[in-house]
Amino acid sequence: MGGVGRDGRHRPGDRLLRRRAGRPGRRPRVPDARGLGPAPSGRTPSGTLLVADFGSETVTFVDPERGAFDSVRVGTAPYGLVVGDDGRAWVATAEGVAVVDTRERTRLARVPYETEGIGEPAHGEYRGGGMGIALSPDGRHVYVGVNRPGGDGTVEVVDTRTLAVTGVADVGRRPFDVDVSADGREVYATGHDSFDVTVVRTDGLATRRIEVAPYGTEGGLGSWLKPHYAAVRPSDGRLLLPFEGERLVVVDPDTGRQRIERMTADTHQHGAAVTPTARCSWSAPARSTRRATRGRR
């Protein structure tokens, strides 16, 4: 998520949106079809959420109290997104990384992938292209996980000033999530279909694999018990990976050592985040309203 602060600056972890007919990267507004409310005048208000519309080609700006009020066309099947301090959102689509000005609510650019074998832009759970995405702490690089259908994925490095891909590292299959260490020295790509986290050194793109499979790997690609998302714990840099709302795997990325803690949600989760108070929240799918939190240890 991303958003805008009270002083008009965007904050990491916040999200936003809007639209005006005729601007590049936007569709004419159709309130009845999309159910959008009136867009606020001026810049995007503080506290607005930005949501990737995976089944469409847009990201949507949402007022938490009034609902959706605008959207911007970014590319086929947008998946992950991240918002920087400068107000630009980086959106992983099937076509490339879209760059959105969240203050003016318009698409600025789209950076094509360099990974081969991702196929033509398409929709669906197994489509090729961008998935997880993260910003370096200094905002100078974007790291995007790229799915290569039927094979291992990659992490591509995008220079946020030149909008050029400056490096590619091989990672696990279907990199659902990408996270960055607090010091910016490592990137963590969660490989959904390979039961692993790939640690990528940012200074040379060297990689090493850590298997994360608290239920084992039986079932392979057909298994439901695979890693989906991770969060980096600020206190010690450990990776926190929830499984089925039952088990929280705490991974030391330096040694690969793991500890399993009990969770109580008992539901298939989508998304993980660490709050400012260092508590972890796991979001559940639409069919469930349950959520589990875990305190710092």
PDB file of C-alpha atoms in Angstrom:
ATOM      1  CA  MET A   1       0.000   0.000   0.000  1.00  0.00           C
ATOM      2  CA  GLY A   2       0.889   3.650  -0.337  1.00  0.00           C
ATOM      3  CA  GLY A   3      -0.625   6.987   0.615  1.00  0.00           C
ATOM      4  CA  VAL A   4      -0.312  10.722   1.025  1.00  0.00           C
ATOM      5  CA  GLY A   5       0.678  12.502   4.228  1.00  0.00           C
ATOM      6  CA  ARG A   6      -1.023  15.503   5.747  1.00  0.00           C
ATOM      7  CA  ASP A   7       1.678  17.775   4.368  1.00  0.00           C
ATOM      8  CA  GLY A   8       0.939  16.643   0.836  1.00  0.00           C
ATOM      9  CA  ARG A   9       3.920  14.269   0.615  1.00  0.00           C
ATOM     10  CA  HIS A  10       3.415  10.597  -0.095  1.00  0.00           C
ATOM     11  CA  ARG A  11       4.480   8.095   2.505  1.00  0.00           C
ATOM     12  CA  PRO A  12       5.836   4.586   1.897  1.00  0.00           C
ATOM     13  CA  GLY A  13       3.100   2.045   2.383  1.00  0.00           C
ATOM     14  CA  ASP A  14       0.396   4.484   1.287  1.00  0.00           C
ATOM     15  CA  ARG A  15      -1.648   4.330  -1.926  1.00  0.00           C
ATOM     16  CA  LEU A  16      -3.753   6.775  -3.958  1.00  0.00           C
ATOM     17  CA  LEU A  17      -5.742   7.604  -7.167  1.00  0.00           C
ATOM     18  CA  ARG A  18      -7.890   9.708  -9.542  1.00  0.00           C
ATOM     19  CA  ARG A  19      -8.618  10.413 -13.258  1.00  0.00           C
ATOM     20  CA  ARG A  20      -9.410  13.049 -15.866  1.00  0.00           C
ATOM     21  CA  ALA A  21     -10.683  12.232 -19.340  1.00  0.00           C
ATOM     22  CA  GLY A  22      -8.185  12.793 -22.127  1.00  0.00           C
ATOM     23  CA  ARG A  23      -4.993  12.414 -20.084  1.00  0.00           C
ATOM     24  CA  PRO A  24      -2.491   9.737 -21.155  1.00  0.00           C
ATOM     25  CA  GLY A  25      -2.924   6.395 -19.453  1.00  0.00           C
ATOM     26  CA  ARG A  26      -6.534   7.038 -18.392  1.00  0.00           C
ATOM     27  CA  ARG A  27      -9.875   5.802 -19.552  1.00  0.00           C
ATOM     28  CA  PRO A  28     -12.881   8.112 -19.797  1.00  0.00           C
ATOM     29  CA  ARG A  29     -14.706   7.986 -16.513  1.00  0.00           C
ATOM     30  CA  VAL A  30     -17.794   5.797 -16.375  1.00  0.00           C
ATOM     31  CA  PRO A  31     -19.242   6.198 -12.868  1.00  0.00           C
ATOM     32  CA  ASP A  32     -22.201   3.893 -13.401  1.00  0.00           C
ATOM     33  CA  ALA A  33     -20.088   1.051 -14.788  1.00  0.00           C
ATOM     34  CA  ARG A  34     -17.279   1.301 -12.268  1.00  0.00           C
ATOM     35  CA  GLY A  35     -19.245   2.567  -9.280  1.00  0.00           C
ATOM     36  CA  LEU A  36     -16.794   5.434  -8.793  1.00  0.00           C
ATOM     37  CA  GLY A  37     -17.701   8.424  -6.673  1.00  0.00           C
ATOM     38  CA  PRO A  38     -16.800  12.018  -7.560  1.00  0.00           C
ATOM     39  CA  ALA A  39     -13.059  12.650  -7.754  1.00  0.00           C
ATOM     40  CA  PRO A  40     -11.754  15.322  -5.345  1.00  0.00           C
ATOM     41  CA  SER A  41     -10.443  18.520  -6.854  1.00  0.00           C
ATOM     42  CA  GLY A  42      -6.712  19.215  -6.763  1.00  0.00           C
ATOM     43  CA  ARG A  43      -4.144  16.674  -5.640  1.00  0.00           C
ATOM     44  CA  THR A  44      -4.926  13.292  -4.180  1.00  0.00           C
ATOM     45  CA  PRO A  45      -6.020  13.627  -0.533  1.00  0.00           C
ATOM     46  CA  SER A  46      -4.048  12.297   2.417  1.00  0.00           C
ATOM     47  CA  GLY A  47      -4.883   8.733   3.418  1.00  0.00           C
ATOM     48  CA  THR A  48      -6.051   7.572  -0.017  1.00  0.00           C
ATOM     49  CA  LEU A  49      -5.418   3.902  -0.832  1.00  0.00           C
ATOM     50  CA  LEU A  50      -4.095   2.605  -4.152  1.00  0.00           C
ATOM     51  CA  VAL A  51      -5.299  -0.833  -5.247  1.00  0.00           C
ATOM     52  CA  ALA A  52      -4.017  -2.977  -8.122  1.00  0.00           C
ATOM     53  CA  ASP A  53      -6.905  -4.342 -10.215  1.00  0.00           C
ATOM     54  CA  PHE A  54      -5.438  -7.720 -11.209  1.00  0.00           C
ATOM     55  CA  GLY A  55      -8.463  -8.709 -13.288  1.00  0.00           C
ATOM     56  CA  SER A  56      -8.324  -5.474 -15.259  1.00  0.00           C
ATOM     57  CA  GLU A  57      -5.732  -2.991 -16.552  1.00  0.00           C
ATOM     58  CA  THR A  58      -5.988  -0.311 -13.895  1.00  0.00           C
ATOM     59  CA  VAL A  59      -5.084   0.789 -10.414  1.00  0.00           C
ATOM     60  CA  THR A  60      -7.864   2.351  -8.376  1.00  0.00           C
ATOM     61  CA  PHE A  61      -7.720   5.183  -5.839  1.00  0.00           C
ATOM     62  CA  VAL A  62      -9.909   4.525  -2.830  1.00  0.00           C
ATOM     63  CA  ASP A  63     -11.062   6.821  -0.042  1.00  0.00           C
ATOM     64  CA  PRO A  64     -11.288   4.521   3.025  1.00  0.00           C
ATOM     65  CA  GLU A  65     -14.572   6.128   4.070  1.00  0.00           C
ATOM     66  CA  ARG A  66     -16.274   6.982   0.755  1.00  0.00           C
ATOM     67  CA  GLY A  67     -14.930   4.243  -1.522  1.00  0.00           C
ATOM     68  CA  ALA A  68     -13.317   4.274  -4.969  1.00  0.00           C
ATOM     69  CA  PHE A  69     -13.229   7.582  -6.803  1.00  0.00           C
ATOM     70  CA  ASP A  70     -10.767   7.253  -9.697  1.00  0.00           C
ATOM     71  CA  SER A  71      -8.588   4.847 -11.686  1.00  0.00           C
ATOM     72  CA  VAL A  72      -5.600   4.937 -14.021  1.00  0.00           C
ATOM     73  CA  ARG A  73      -4.832   2.510 -16.830  1.00  0.00           C
ATOM     74  CA  VAL A  74      -1.393   0.986 -16.190  1.00  0.00           C
ATOM     75  CA  GLY A  75      -1.212  -2.219 -18.247  1.00  0.00           C
ATOM     76  CA  THR A  76      -2.474  -5.789 -18.353  1.00  0.00           C
ATOM     77  CA  ALA A  77      -3.157  -7.565 -15.042  1.00  0.00           C
ATOM     78  CA  PRO A  78      -1.393  -5.319 -12.482  1.00  0.00           C
ATOM     79  CA  TYR A  79      -0.217  -7.336  -9.482  1.00  0.00           C
ATOM     80  CA  GLY A  80       2.075  -5.726  -6.902  1.00  0.00           C
ATOM     81  CA  LEU A  81       2.732  -2.022  -6.352  1.00  0.00           C
ATOM     82  CA  VAL A  82       4.806   0.243  -4.151  1.00  0.00           C
ATOM     83  CA  VAL A  83       4.717   4.018  -3.569  1.00  0.00           C
ATOM     84  CA  GLY A  84       7.826   6.107  -2.950  1.00  0.00           C
ATOM     85  CA  ASP A  85       8.399   9.304  -0.979  1.00  0.00           C
ATOM     86  CA  ASP A  86       8.353  11.288  -4.232  1.00  0.00           C
ATOM     87  CA  GLY A  87       4.741  10.294  -4.904  1.00  0.00           C
ATOM     88  CA  ARG A  88       5.491   7.922  -7.769  1.00  0.00           C
ATOM     89  CA  ALA A  89       3.891   4.479  -7.693  1.00  0.00           C
ATOM     90  CA  TRP A  90       5.618   1.519  -9.313  1.00  0.00           C
ATOM     91  CA  VAL A  91       3.173  -1.126 -10.545  1.00  0.00           C
ATOM     92  CA  ALA A  92       4.136  -4.626 -11.723  1.00  0.00           C
ATOM     93  CA  THR A  93       1.974  -5.498 -14.739  1.00  0.00           C
ATOM     94  CA  ALA A  94       2.161  -8.235 -17.376  1.00  0.00           C
ATOM     95  CA  GLU A  95       3.600  -5.673 -19.816  1.00  0.00           C
ATOM     96  CA  GLY A  96       6.195  -3.939 -17.666  1.00  0.00           C
ATOM     97  CA  VAL A  97       6.609  -1.747 -14.600  1.00  0.00           C
ATOM     98  CA  ALA A  98       4.183   1.157 -14.852  1.00  0.00           C
ATOM     99  CA  VAL A  99       5.141   4.468 -13.231  1.00  0.00           C
ATOM    100  CA  VAL A 100       2.207   6.497 -11.888  1.00  0.00           C
ATOM    101  CA  ASP A 101       2.179  10.065 -10.579  1.00  0.00           C
ATOM    102  CA  THR A 102      -0.151   9.569  -7.635  1.00  0.00           C
ATOM    103  CA  ARG A 103      -0.560  13.290  -6.977  1.00  0.00           C
ATOM    104  CA  GLU A 104      -1.854  14.030 -10.490  1.00  0.00           C
ATOM    105  CA  ARG A 105      -3.218  10.517 -10.974  1.00  0.00           C
ATOM    106  CA  THR A 106      -1.709   9.794 -14.359  1.00  0.00           C
ATOM    107  CA  ARG A 107       0.657   7.204 -15.815  1.00  0.00           C
ATOM    108  CA  LEU A 108       4.079   8.606 -16.590  1.00  0.00           C
ATOM    109  CA  ALA A 109       5.823   5.635 -18.209  1.00  0.00           C
ATOM    110  CA  ARG A 110       6.043   1.887 -18.461  1.00  0.00           C
ATOM    111  CA  VAL A 111       9.384   0.073 -18.299  1.00  0.00           C
ATOM    112  CA  PRO A 112       9.429  -3.179 -20.344  1.00  0.00           C
ATOM    113  CA  TYR A 113      10.959  -6.327 -18.873  1.00  0.00           C
ATOM    114  CA  GLU A 114      14.205  -7.818 -20.121  1.00  0.00           C
ATOM    115  CA  THR A 115      13.406 -11.364 -18.959  1.00  0.00           C
ATOM    116  CA  GLU A 116      12.820 -13.690 -21.913  1.00  0.00           C
ATOM    117  CA  GLY A 117      10.095 -16.313 -22.082  1.00  0.00           C
ATOM    118  CA  ILE A 118       7.310 -14.458 -20.280  1.00  0.00           C
ATOM    119  CA  GLY A 119       4.943 -14.689 -23.258  1.00  0.00           C
ATOM    120  CA  GLU A 120       2.410 -12.192 -24.536  1.00  0.00           C
ATOM    121  CA  PRO A 121       0.597  -9.995 -21.993  1.00  0.00           C
ATOM    122  CA  ALA A 122      -2.288 -11.979 -20.533  1.00  0.00           C
ATOM    123  CA  HIS A 123      -4.605 -12.272 -17.557  1.00  0.00           C
ATOM    124  CA  GLY A 124      -4.897 -15.094 -15.072  1.00  0.00           C
ATOM    125  CA  GLU A 125      -3.057 -16.497 -12.092  1.00  0.00           C
ATOM    126  CA  TYR A 126      -0.223 -18.000 -14.139  1.00  0.00           C
ATOM    127  CA  ARG A 127       0.348 -15.150 -16.574  1.00  0.00           C
ATOM    128  CA  GLY A 128       3.902 -14.055 -17.249  1.00  0.00           C
ATOM    129  CA  GLY A 129       5.307 -10.716 -16.135  1.00  0.00           C
ATOM    130  CA  GLY A 130       5.672  -8.747 -12.936  1.00  0.00           C
ATOM    131  CA  MET A 131       4.445  -9.924  -9.547  1.00  0.00           C
ATOM    132  CA  GLY A 132       6.034  -8.781  -6.270  1.00  0.00           C
ATOM    133  CA  ILE A 133       7.749  -5.395  -6.248  1.00  0.00           C
ATOM    134  CA  ALA A 134       9.708  -3.296  -3.751  1.00  0.00           C
ATOM    135  CA  LEU A 135      11.719  -0.065  -3.499  1.00  0.00           C
ATOM    136  CA  SER A 136      15.213   0.280  -2.097  1.00  0.00           C
ATOM    137  CA  PRO A 137      15.354   2.302   1.150  1.00  0.00           C
ATOM    138  CA  ASP A 138      16.962   5.248  -0.672  1.00  0.00           C
ATOM    139  CA  GLY A 139      14.367   5.120  -3.451  1.00  0.00           C
ATOM    140  CA  ARG A 140      16.988   4.773  -6.192  1.00  0.00           C
ATOM    141  CA  HIS A 141      16.050   1.262  -7.350  1.00  0.00           C
ATOM    142  CA  VAL A 142      12.926  -0.808  -7.850  1.00  0.00           C
ATOM    143  CA  TYR A 143      13.124  -4.587  -7.585  1.00  0.00           C
ATOM    144  CA  VAL A 144      10.400  -6.510  -9.418  1.00  0.00           C
ATOM    145  CA  GLY A 145       9.807 -10.257  -9.431  1.00  0.00           C
ATOM    146  CA  VAL A 146       9.049 -11.510 -12.943  1.00  0.00           C
ATOM    147  CA  ASN A 147       7.178 -14.758 -13.551  1.00  0.00           C
ATOM    148  CA  ARG A 148       8.345 -16.916 -16.441  1.00  0.00           C
ATOM    149  CA  PRO A 149       5.513 -19.433 -16.987  1.00  0.00           C
ATOM    150  CA  GLY A 150       6.713 -22.997 -16.629  1.00  0.00           C
ATOM    151  CA  GLY A 151      10.145 -22.054 -15.313  1.00  0.00           C
ATOM    152  CA  ASP A 152      12.113 -20.131 -12.737  1.00  0.00           C
ATOM    153  CA  GLY A 153      11.478 -16.419 -12.343  1.00  0.00           C
ATOM    154  CA  THR A 154      13.776 -13.426 -12.118  1.00  0.00           C
ATOM    155  CA  VAL A 155      14.201 -10.224 -10.171  1.00  0.00           C
ATOM    156  CA  GLU A 156      14.814  -7.223 -12.400  1.00  0.00           C
ATOM    157  CA  VAL A 157      16.432  -4.039 -11.095  1.00  0.00           C
ATOM    158  CA  VAL A 158      15.053  -0.731 -12.386  1.00  0.00           C
ATOM    159  CA  ASP A 159      16.908   2.567 -11.924  1.00  0.00           C
ATOM    160  CA  THR A 160      14.234   5.012 -10.746  1.00  0.00           C
ATOM    161  CA  ARG A 161      16.037   8.002 -12.299  1.00  0.00           C
ATOM    162  CA  THR A 162      16.758   6.653 -15.789  1.00  0.00           C
ATOM    163  CA  LEU A 163      13.867   4.123 -15.905  1.00  0.00           C
ATOM    164  CA  ALA A 164      16.285   1.534 -17.285  1.00  0.00           C
ATOM    165  CA  VAL A 165      16.650  -2.114 -16.254  1.00  0.00           C
ATOM    166  CA  THR A 166      20.184  -2.347 -14.858  1.00  0.00           C
ATOM    167  CA  GLY A 167      20.328  -5.993 -13.791  1.00  0.00           C
ATOM    168  CA  VAL A 168      18.549  -9.349 -13.745  1.00  0.00           C
ATOM    169  CA  ALA A 169      18.909 -12.148 -11.168  1.00  0.00           C
ATOM    170  CA  ASP A 170      17.457 -15.661 -11.365  1.00  0.00           C
ATOM    171  CA  VAL A 171      15.091 -16.597  -8.518  1.00  0.00           C
ATOM    172  CA  GLY A 172      12.426 -19.194  -7.747  1.00  0.00           C
ATOM    173  CA  ARG A 173       9.174 -19.952  -9.528  1.00  0.00           C
ATOM    174  CA  ARG A 174       6.394 -17.353  -9.505  1.00  0.00           C
ATOM    175  CA  PRO A 175       7.951 -14.668  -7.263  1.00  0.00           C
ATOM    176  CA  PHE A 176       4.765 -13.596  -5.505  1.00  0.00           C
ATOM    177  CA  ASP A 177       6.509 -11.193  -3.163  1.00  0.00           C
ATOM    178  CA  VAL A 178       9.686  -9.091  -3.114  1.00  0.00           C
ATOM    179  CA  ASP A 179      11.078  -7.442   0.022  1.00  0.00           C
ATOM    180  CA  VAL A 180      14.231  -5.451   0.803  1.00  0.00           C
ATOM    181  CA  SER A 181      16.404  -5.454   3.918  1.00  0.00           C
ATOM    182  CA  ALA A 182      16.494  -2.277   5.996  1.00  0.00           C
ATOM    183  CA  ASP A 183      20.046  -1.497   4.887  1.00  0.00           C
ATOM    184  CA  GLY A 184      19.234  -2.122   1.212  1.00  0.00           C
ATOM    185  CA  ARG A 185      21.942  -4.761   0.824  1.00  0.00           C
ATOM    186  CA  GLU A 186      19.640  -7.702   0.171  1.00  0.00           C
ATOM    187  CA  VAL A 187      16.430  -8.414  -1.696  1.00  0.00           C
ATOM    188  CA  TYR A 188      14.182 -11.346  -0.786  1.00  0.00           C
ATOM    189  CA  ALA A 189      12.061 -12.980  -3.505  1.00  0.00           C
ATOM    190  CA  THR A 190       9.400 -15.413  -2.281  1.00  0.00           C
ATOM    191  CA  GLY A 191       9.054 -18.236  -4.822  1.00  0.00           C
ATOM    192  CA  HIS A 192       5.521 -19.517  -4.501  1.00  0.00           C
ATOM    193  CA  ASP A 193       5.891 -22.626  -6.670  1.00  0.00           C
ATOM    194  CA  SER A 194       9.439 -23.507  -5.601  1.00  0.00           C
ATOM    195  CA  PHE A 195       8.809 -23.394  -1.828  1.00  0.00           C
ATOM    196  CA  ASP A 196      11.625 -20.933  -1.241  1.00  0.00           C
ATOM    197  CA  VAL A 197      12.996 -17.481  -0.649  1.00  0.00           C
ATOM    198  CA  THR A 198      15.868 -16.357  -2.871  1.00  0.00           C
ATOM    199  CA  VAL A 199      18.271 -13.926  -1.223  1.00  0.00           C
ATOM    200  CA  VAL A 200      19.724 -11.513  -3.798  1.00  0.00           C
ATOM    201  CA  ARG A 201      22.735  -9.342  -2.953  1.00  0.00           C
ATOM    202  CA  THR A 202      22.168  -5.886  -4.403  1.00  0.00           C
ATOM    203  CA  ASP A 203      25.884  -5.162  -4.866  1.00  0.00           C
ATOM    204  CA  GLY A 204      26.393  -7.853  -7.492  1.00  0.00           C
ATOM    205  CA  LEU A 205      23.139  -9.831  -7.766  1.00  0.00           C
ATOM    206  CA  ALA A 206      24.625 -13.014  -6.303  1.00  0.00           C
ATOM    207  CA  THR A 207      21.856 -15.336  -5.104  1.00  0.00           C
ATOM    208  CA  ARG A 208      21.281 -18.134  -2.623  1.00  0.00           C
ATOM    209  CA  ARG A 209      18.180 -20.200  -1.999  1.00  0.00           C
ATOM    210  CA  ILE A 210      16.447 -20.913   1.317  1.00  0.00           C
ATOM    211  CA  GLU A 211      13.753 -23.587   1.255  1.00  0.00           C
ATOM    212  CA  VAL A 212      10.717 -22.582   3.345  1.00  0.00           C
ATOM    213  CA  ALA A 213       8.281 -25.500   3.561  1.00  0.00           C
ATOM    214  CA  PRO A 214       6.846 -26.077   7.052  1.00  0.00           C
ATOM    215  CA  TYR A 215       4.378 -28.618   5.632  1.00  0.00           C
ATOM    216  CA  GLY A 216       6.904 -30.224   3.280  1.00  0.00           C
ATOM    217  CA  THR A 217       6.890 -30.053  -0.520  1.00  0.00           C
ATOM    218  CA  GLU A 218       4.583 -32.979  -1.229  1.00  0.00           C
ATOM    219  CA  GLY A 219       2.122 -32.091  -3.981  1.00  0.00           C
ATOM    220  CA  GLY A 220       4.571 -29.867  -5.814  1.00  0.00           C
ATOM    221  CA  LEU A 221       2.868 -27.317  -8.027  1.00  0.00           C
ATOM    222  CA  GLY A 222      -0.542 -28.605  -6.943  1.00  0.00           C
ATOM    223  CA  SER A 223       0.075 -27.962  -3.267  1.00  0.00           C
ATOM    224  CA  TRP A 224      -1.859 -25.281  -1.375  1.00  0.00           C
ATOM    225  CA  LEU A 225       0.768 -25.213   1.365  1.00  0.00           C
ATOM    226  CA  LYS A 226       3.304 -22.976  -0.349  1.00  0.00           C
ATOM    227  CA  PRO A 227       4.864 -19.643   0.650  1.00  0.00           C
ATOM    228  CA  HIS A 228       3.012 -16.585  -0.575  1.00  0.00           C
ATOM    229  CA  TYR A 229       4.180 -13.385   1.111  1.00  0.00           C
ATOM    230  CA  ALA A 230       6.796 -12.238   3.588  1.00  0.00           C
ATOM    231  CA  ALA A 231       7.556  -9.255   5.793  1.00  0.00           C
ATOM    232  CA  VAL A 232      10.917  -8.082   7.126  1.00  0.00           C
ATOM    233  CA  ARG A 233      10.923  -7.594  10.900  1.00  0.00           C
ATOM    234  CA  PRO A 234      12.552  -4.226  11.679  1.00  0.00           C
ATOM    235  CA  SER A 235      14.002  -5.290  15.018  1.00  0.00           C
ATOM    236  CA  ASP A 236      16.297  -8.010  13.677  1.00  0.00           C
ATOM    237  CA  GLY A 237      15.793  -8.353   9.909  1.00  0.00           C
ATOM    238  CA  ARG A 238      14.137 -11.772  10.202  1.00  0.00           C
ATOM    239  CA  LEU A 239      11.696 -12.768   7.469  1.00  0.00           C
ATOM    240  CA  LEU A 240       8.138 -13.571   8.591  1.00  0.00           C
ATOM    241  CA  LEU A 241       6.149 -15.906   6.334  1.00  0.00           C
ATOM    242  CA  PRO A 242       2.594 -16.952   7.284  1.00  0.00           C
ATOM    243  CA  PHE A 243       1.196 -20.314   6.141  1.00  0.00           C
ATOM    244  CA  GLU A 244      -2.556 -20.954   6.083  1.00  0.00           C
ATOM    245  CA  GLY A 245      -3.080 -18.812   9.169  1.00  0.00           C
ATOM    246  CA  GLU A 246      -1.656 -21.731  11.172  1.00  0.00           C
ATOM    247  CA  ARG A 247       2.126 -21.440  11.112  1.00  0.00           C
ATOM    248  CA  LEU A 248       4.386 -18.391  11.064  1.00  0.00           C
ATOM    249  CA  VAL A 249       7.864 -19.249   9.809  1.00  0.00           C
ATOM    250  CA  VAL A 250      10.559 -16.921  11.146  1.00  0.00           C
ATOM    251  CA  VAL A 251      13.614 -17.108   8.870  1.00  0.00           C
ATOM    252  CA  ASP A 252      17.120 -15.812   9.525  1.00  0.00           C
ATOM    253  CA  PRO A 253      18.180 -14.717   6.012  1.00  0.00           C
ATOM    254  CA  ASP A 254      21.870 -14.888   6.959  1.00  0.00           C
ATOM    255  CA  THR A 255      21.902 -18.527   8.080  1.00  0.00           C
ATOM    256  CA  GLY A 256      18.656 -19.933   6.683  1.00  0.00           C
ATOM    257  CA  ARG A 257      17.683 -21.138  10.150  1.00  0.00           C
ATOM    258  CA  GLN A 258      13.960 -21.220  10.817  1.00  0.00           C
ATOM    259  CA  ARG A 259      11.576 -21.253  13.744  1.00  0.00           C
ATOM    260  CA  ILE A 260       7.863 -21.996  13.514  1.00  0.00           C
ATOM    261  CA  GLU A 261       5.367 -20.116  15.666  1.00  0.00           C
ATOM    262  CA  ARG A 262       1.676 -20.874  16.036  1.00  0.00           C
ATOM    263  CA  MET A 263      -0.950 -18.690  14.342  1.00  0.00           C
ATOM    264  CA  THR A 264      -4.683 -18.687  15.064  1.00  0.00           C
ATOM    265  CA  ALA A 265      -6.370 -17.323  11.913  1.00  0.00           C
ATOM    266  CA  ASP A 266      -6.728 -20.769  10.297  1.00  0.00           C
ATOM    267  CA  THR A 267      -7.342 -19.357   6.815  1.00  0.00           C
ATOM    268  CA  HIS A 268      -5.500 -18.893   3.537  1.00  0.00           C
ATOM    269  CA  GLN A 269      -3.848 -15.462   3.728  1.00  0.00           C
ATOM    270  CA  HIS A 270      -3.052 -12.860   1.077  1.00  0.00           C
ATOM    271  CA  GLY A 271      -0.522 -10.198   2.006  1.00  0.00           C
ATOM    272  CA  ALA A 272       1.716  -9.514   4.984  1.00  0.00           C
ATOM    273  CA  ALA A 273       2.897  -6.277   6.587  1.00  0.00           C
ATOM    274  CA  VAL A 274       4.660  -5.044   9.696  1.00  0.00           C
ATOM    275  CA  THR A 275       3.018  -2.141  11.521  1.00  0.00           C
ATOM    276  CA  PRO A 276       4.969   0.808  13.013  1.00  0.00           C
ATOM    277  CA  THR A 277       4.646  -0.858  16.422  1.00  0.00           C
ATOM    278  CA  ALA A 278       6.444  -3.935  15.030  1.00  0.00           C
ATOM    279  CA  ARG A 279       3.356  -6.128  15.028  1.00  0.00           C
ATOM    280  CA  CYS A 280       2.612  -8.272  11.986  1.00  0.00           C
ATOM    281  CA  SER A 281      -0.752  -8.377  10.232  1.00  0.00           C
ATOM    282  CA  TRP A 282      -1.804 -11.044   7.759  1.00  0.00           C
ATOM    283  CA  SER A 283      -4.742 -10.258   5.473  1.00  0.00           C
ATOM    284  CA  ALA A 284      -7.260 -13.000   4.814  1.00  0.00           C
ATOM    285  CA  PRO A 285      -9.163 -13.675   1.548  1.00  0.00           C
ATOM    286  CA  ALA A 286     -12.596 -12.188   0.937  1.00  0.00           C
ATOM    287  CA  ARG A 287     -14.392 -15.309   2.141  1.00  0.00           C
ATOM    288  CA  SER A 288     -13.042 -14.831   5.656  1.00  0.00           C
ATOM    289  CA  THR A 289     -13.023 -11.863   8.016  1.00  0.00           C
ATOM    290  CA  ARG A 290     -10.516 -13.413  10.409  1.00  0.00           C
ATOM    291  CA  ARG A 291      -7.072 -11.926  10.923  1.00  0.00           C
ATOM    292  CA  ALA A 292      -4.148 -13.038  13.059  1.00  0.00           C
ATOM    293  CA  THR A 293      -1.532 -10.758  14.558  1.00  0.00           C
ATOM    294  CA  ARG A 294       1.720 -11.674  16.135  1.00  0.00           C
ATOM    295  CA  GLY A 295       3.754  -9.580  18.551  1.00  0.00           C
ATOM    296  CA  ARG A 296       7.483  -8.959  18.300  1.00  0.00           C
ATOM    297  CA  ARG A 297       9.838 -11.542  19.844  1.00  0.00           C
TER     298      ARG A 297
END
